[in-house]
mmCIF file of C-alpha atoms in Angstrom:
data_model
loop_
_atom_site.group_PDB
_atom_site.id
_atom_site.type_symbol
_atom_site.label_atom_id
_atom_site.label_comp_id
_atom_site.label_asym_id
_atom_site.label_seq_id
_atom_site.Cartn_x
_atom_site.Cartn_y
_atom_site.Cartn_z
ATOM 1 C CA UNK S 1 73.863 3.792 28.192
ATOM 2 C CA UNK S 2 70.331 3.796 27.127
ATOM 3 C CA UNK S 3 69.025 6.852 25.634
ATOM 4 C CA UNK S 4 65.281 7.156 24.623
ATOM 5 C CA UNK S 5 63.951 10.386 22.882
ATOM 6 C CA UNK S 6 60.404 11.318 22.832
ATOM 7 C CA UNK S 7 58.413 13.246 20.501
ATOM 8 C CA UNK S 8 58.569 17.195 21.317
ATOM 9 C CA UNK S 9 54.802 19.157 21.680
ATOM 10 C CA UNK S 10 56.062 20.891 18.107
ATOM 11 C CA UNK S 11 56.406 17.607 16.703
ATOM 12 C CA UNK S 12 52.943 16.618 17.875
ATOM 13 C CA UNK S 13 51.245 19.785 17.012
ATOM 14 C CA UNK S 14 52.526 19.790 13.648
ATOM 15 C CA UNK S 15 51.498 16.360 12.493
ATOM 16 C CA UNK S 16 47.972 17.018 14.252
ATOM 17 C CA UNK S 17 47.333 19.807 12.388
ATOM 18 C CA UNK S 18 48.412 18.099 9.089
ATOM 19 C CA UNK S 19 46.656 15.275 9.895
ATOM 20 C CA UNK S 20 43.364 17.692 10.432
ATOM 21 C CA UNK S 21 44.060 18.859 6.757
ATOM 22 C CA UNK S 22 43.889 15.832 5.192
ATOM 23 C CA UNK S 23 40.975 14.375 7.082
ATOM 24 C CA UNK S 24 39.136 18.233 5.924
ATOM 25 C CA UNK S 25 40.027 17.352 2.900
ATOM 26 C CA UNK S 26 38.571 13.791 2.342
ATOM 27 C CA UNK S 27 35.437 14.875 4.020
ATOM 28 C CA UNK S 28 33.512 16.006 1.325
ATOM 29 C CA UNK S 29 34.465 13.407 -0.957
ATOM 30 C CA UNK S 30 33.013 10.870 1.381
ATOM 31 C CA UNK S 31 30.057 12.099 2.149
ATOM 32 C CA UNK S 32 29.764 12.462 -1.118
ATOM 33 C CA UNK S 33 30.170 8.748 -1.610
ATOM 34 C CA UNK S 34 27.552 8.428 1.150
ATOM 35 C CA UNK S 35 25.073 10.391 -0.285
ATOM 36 C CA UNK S 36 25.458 8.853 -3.881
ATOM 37 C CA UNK S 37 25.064 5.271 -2.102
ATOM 38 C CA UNK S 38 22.292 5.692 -0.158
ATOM 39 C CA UNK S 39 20.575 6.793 -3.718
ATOM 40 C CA UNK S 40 21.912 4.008 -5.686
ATOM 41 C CA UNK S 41 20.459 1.971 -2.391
ATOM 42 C CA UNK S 42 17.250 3.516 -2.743
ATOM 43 C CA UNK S 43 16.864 3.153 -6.615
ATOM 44 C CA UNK S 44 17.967 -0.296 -6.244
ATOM 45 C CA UNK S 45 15.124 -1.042 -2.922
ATOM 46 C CA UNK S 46 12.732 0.341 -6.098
ATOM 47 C CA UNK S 47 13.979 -1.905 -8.588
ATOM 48 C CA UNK S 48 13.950 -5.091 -6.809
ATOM 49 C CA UNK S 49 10.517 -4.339 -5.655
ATOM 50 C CA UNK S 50 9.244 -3.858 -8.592
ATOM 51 C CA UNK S 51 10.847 -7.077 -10.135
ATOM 52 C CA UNK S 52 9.414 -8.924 -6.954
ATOM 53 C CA UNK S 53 6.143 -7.676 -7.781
ATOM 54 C CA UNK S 54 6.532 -9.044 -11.340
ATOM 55 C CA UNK S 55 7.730 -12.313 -10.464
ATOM 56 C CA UNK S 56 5.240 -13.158 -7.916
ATOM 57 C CA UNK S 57 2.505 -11.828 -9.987
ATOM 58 C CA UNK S 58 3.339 -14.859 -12.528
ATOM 59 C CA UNK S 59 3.686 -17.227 -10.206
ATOM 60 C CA UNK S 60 0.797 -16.720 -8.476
ATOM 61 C CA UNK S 61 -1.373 -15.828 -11.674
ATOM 62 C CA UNK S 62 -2.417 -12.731 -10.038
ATOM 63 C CA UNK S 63 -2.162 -9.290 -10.795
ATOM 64 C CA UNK S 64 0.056 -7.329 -8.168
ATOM 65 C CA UNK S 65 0.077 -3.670 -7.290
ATOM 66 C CA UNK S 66 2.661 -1.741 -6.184
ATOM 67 C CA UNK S 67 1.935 1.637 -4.540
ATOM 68 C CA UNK S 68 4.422 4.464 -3.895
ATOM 69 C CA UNK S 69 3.646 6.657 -0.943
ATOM 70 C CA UNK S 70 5.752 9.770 -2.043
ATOM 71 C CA UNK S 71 5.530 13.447 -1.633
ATOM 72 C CA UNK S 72 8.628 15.058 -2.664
ATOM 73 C CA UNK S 73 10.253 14.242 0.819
ATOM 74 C CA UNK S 74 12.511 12.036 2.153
ATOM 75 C CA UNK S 75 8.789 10.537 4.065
ATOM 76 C CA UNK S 76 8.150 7.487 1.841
ATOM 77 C CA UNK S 77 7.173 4.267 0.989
ATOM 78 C CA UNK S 78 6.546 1.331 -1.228
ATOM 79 C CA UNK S 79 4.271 -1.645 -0.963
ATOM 80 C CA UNK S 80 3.054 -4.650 -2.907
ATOM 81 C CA UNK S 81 -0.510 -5.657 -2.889
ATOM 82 C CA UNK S 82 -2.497 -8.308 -4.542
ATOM 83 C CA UNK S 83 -5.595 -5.810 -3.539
ATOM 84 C CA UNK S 84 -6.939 -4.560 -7.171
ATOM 85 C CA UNK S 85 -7.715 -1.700 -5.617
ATOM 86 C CA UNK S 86 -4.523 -0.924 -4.524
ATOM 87 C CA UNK S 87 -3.084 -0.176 -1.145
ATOM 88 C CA UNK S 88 -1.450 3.073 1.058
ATOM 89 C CA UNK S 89 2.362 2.235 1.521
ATOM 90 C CA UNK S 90 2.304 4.801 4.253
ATOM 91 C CA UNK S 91 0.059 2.128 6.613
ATOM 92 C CA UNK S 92 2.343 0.482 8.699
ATOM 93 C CA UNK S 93 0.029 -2.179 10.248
ATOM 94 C CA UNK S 94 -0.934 -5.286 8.348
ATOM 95 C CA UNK S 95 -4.624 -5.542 9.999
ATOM 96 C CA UNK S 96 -5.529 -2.141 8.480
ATOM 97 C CA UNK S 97 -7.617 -2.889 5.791
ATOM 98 C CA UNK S 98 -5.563 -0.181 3.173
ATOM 99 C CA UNK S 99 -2.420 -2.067 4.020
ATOM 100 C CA UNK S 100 -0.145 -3.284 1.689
ATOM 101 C CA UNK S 101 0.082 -7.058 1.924
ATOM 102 C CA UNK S 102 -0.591 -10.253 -0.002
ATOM 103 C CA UNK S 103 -1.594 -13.253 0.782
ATOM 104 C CA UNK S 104 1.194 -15.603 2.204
ATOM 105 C CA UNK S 105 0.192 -18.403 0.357
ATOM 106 C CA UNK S 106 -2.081 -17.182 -2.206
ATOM 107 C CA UNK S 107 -5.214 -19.514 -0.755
ATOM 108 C CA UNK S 108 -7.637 -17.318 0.807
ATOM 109 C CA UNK S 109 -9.315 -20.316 2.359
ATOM 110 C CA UNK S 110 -5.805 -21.915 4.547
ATOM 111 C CA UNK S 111 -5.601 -21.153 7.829
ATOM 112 C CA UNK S 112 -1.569 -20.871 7.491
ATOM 113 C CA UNK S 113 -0.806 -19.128 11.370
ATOM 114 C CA UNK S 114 -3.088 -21.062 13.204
ATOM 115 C CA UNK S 115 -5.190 -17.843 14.128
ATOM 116 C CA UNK S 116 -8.419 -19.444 13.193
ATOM 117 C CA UNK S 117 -8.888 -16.177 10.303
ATOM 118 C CA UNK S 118 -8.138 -18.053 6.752
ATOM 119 C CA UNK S 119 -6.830 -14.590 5.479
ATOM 120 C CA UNK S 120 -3.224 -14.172 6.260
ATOM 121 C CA UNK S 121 -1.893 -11.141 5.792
ATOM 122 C CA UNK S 122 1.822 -10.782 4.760
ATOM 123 C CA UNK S 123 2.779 -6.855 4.778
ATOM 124 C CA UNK S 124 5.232 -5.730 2.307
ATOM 125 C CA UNK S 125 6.492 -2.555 2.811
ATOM 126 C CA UNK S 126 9.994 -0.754 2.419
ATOM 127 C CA UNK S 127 10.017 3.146 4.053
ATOM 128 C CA UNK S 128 12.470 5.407 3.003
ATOM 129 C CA UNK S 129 13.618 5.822 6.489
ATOM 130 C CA UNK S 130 16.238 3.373 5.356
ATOM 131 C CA UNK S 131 17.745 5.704 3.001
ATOM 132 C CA UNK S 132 18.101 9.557 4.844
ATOM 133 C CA UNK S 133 18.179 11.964 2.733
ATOM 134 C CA UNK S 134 17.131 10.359 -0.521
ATOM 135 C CA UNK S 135 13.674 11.701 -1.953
ATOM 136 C CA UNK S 136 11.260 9.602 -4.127
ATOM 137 C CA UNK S 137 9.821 11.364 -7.198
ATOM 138 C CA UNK S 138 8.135 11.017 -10.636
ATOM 139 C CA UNK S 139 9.517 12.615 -13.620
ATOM 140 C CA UNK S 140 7.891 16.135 -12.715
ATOM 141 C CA UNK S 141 9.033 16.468 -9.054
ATOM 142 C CA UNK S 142 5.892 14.901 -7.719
ATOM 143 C CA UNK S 143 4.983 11.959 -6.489
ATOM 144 C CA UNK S 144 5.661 9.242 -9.476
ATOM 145 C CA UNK S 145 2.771 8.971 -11.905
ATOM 146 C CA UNK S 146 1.753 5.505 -14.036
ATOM 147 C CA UNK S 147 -0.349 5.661 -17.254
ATOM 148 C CA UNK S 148 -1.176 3.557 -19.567
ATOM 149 C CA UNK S 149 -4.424 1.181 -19.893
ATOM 150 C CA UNK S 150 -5.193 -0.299 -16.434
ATOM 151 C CA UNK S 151 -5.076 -4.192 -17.257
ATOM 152 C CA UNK S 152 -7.042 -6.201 -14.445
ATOM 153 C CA UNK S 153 -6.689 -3.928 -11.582
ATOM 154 C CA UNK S 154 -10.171 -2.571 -10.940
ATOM 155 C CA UNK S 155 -9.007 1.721 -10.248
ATOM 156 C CA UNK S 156 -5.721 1.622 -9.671
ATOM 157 C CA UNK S 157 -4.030 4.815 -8.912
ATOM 158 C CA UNK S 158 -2.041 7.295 -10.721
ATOM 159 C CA UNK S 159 0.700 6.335 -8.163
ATOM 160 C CA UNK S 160 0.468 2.783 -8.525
ATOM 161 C CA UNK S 161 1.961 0.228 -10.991
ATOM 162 C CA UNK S 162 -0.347 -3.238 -11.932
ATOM 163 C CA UNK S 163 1.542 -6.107 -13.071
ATOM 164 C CA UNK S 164 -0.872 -8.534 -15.114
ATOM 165 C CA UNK S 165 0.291 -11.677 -14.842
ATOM 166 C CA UNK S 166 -1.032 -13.211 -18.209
ATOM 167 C CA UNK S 167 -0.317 -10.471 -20.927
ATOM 168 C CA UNK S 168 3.015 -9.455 -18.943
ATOM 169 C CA UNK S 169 2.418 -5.707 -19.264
ATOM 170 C CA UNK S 170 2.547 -3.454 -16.512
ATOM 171 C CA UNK S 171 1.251 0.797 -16.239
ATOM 172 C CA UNK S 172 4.199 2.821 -17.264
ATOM 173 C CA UNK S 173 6.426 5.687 -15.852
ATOM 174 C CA UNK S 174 9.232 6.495 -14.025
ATOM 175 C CA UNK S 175 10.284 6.458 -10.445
ATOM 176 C CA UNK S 176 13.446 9.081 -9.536
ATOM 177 C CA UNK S 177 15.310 8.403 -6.007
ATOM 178 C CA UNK S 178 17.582 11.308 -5.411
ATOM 179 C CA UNK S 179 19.687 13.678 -3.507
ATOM 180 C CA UNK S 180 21.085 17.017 -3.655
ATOM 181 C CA UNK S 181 23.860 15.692 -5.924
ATOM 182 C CA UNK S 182 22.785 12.867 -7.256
ATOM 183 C CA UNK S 183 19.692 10.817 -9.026
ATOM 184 C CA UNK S 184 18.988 7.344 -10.201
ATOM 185 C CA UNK S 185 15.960 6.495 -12.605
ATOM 186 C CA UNK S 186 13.889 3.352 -13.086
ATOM 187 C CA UNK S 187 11.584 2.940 -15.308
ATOM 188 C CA UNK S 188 8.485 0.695 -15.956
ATOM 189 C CA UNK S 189 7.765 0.168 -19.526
ATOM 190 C CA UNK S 190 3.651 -0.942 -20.739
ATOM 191 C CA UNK S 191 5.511 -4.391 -21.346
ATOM 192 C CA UNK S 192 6.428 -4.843 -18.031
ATOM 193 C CA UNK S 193 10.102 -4.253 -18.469
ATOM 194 C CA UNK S 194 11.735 -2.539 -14.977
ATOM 195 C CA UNK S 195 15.032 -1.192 -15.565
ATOM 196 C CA UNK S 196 17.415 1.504 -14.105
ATOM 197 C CA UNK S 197 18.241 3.945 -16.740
ATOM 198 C CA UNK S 198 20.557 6.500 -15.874
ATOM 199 C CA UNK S 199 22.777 7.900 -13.309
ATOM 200 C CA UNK S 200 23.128 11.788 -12.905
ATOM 201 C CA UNK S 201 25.546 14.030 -10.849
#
């Protein structure tokens, strides 16, 4: 004879409720983990920017700008430009003339898309919607804030970094993405040398 035994409601109840401890338990630690990702994420977004901005500045022989759109909120932005005077990473649409785009192919005079306008527009943008909860700072709380002597942008900004692509140097300071627990720094030095720096928690 075939006997079959279930599991009794104390059984059940019992390994719920420890089962409820441990996932209370692990909670915490993983959104921790979230949180210090999605700043890591966000420092990194900054980084690679600012290297792309670099790169392309070179290759193009061109200086580059690259804008920050921060307030001390989670609300911001950063965009590349080959504008001299800069650009407002907050604009969303490329046909606004304080956009932040650069030319796709660096000739003014091709008419690349076929629109019959020779300018054509590529916007390059990155919103810190991607990254909730992650603020972008300077060094004092406030929006970040680049000094140094302006190279061959015409006024840039204090919240703007200019790459010049024949000297190599750059407007220095530091950009801070962070959280409640946690804070990543990169920093822009005069010779145009982006790094991360630190890691705090």
């Amino acid at each position: 004879m075939n006997t079959q035994r279930g599991v009794t409601l104390v059984e059940l109840t019992v390994t719920l409720a420890v089962l409820a401890v441990l996932v209370a338990m692990s909670l915490p630690s993983f959104q921790s983990l979230t949180e210090k990702r999605r700043v890591i994420g966000a420092a990194e977004q900054v980084y690679e920017t600012l290297l792309y901005a670099k790169n392309e500045s070179i290759k193009r022989s061109l200086p580059l700008v690259v804008s920050f759109s921060a307030n001390n909120s989670t609300d911001w932005a950063i965009g590349v430009t080959d504008s001299l005077a800069g650009c407002d990473a907050a604009v969303t649409a490329k046909t606004d003339a304080s956009a932040c785009t650069i030319e796709y192919d660096n000739d003014p005079d091709a008419d690349d898309d076929g629109d019959g306008n020779n300018a054509d527009p590529l916007l390059i943008r990155y919103p810190g919607t991607d990254f909730p909860g992650v603020t972008l700072t300077g060094t004092a709380g406030n929006a970040p804030s680049f000094g140094g002597p302006p190279g061959r942008c015409t006024s840039p900004n204090s919240n703007e970094v200019c790459f010049d692509p024949f000297r190599g140097t750059a407007r220095n300071g530091t950009i801070v993405t962070k959280s409640a627990n946690h804070e990543v720094r990169v920093v822009v030095s005069r010779l145009g040398r982006v790094r991360p720096v630190s890691y705090t928690h």
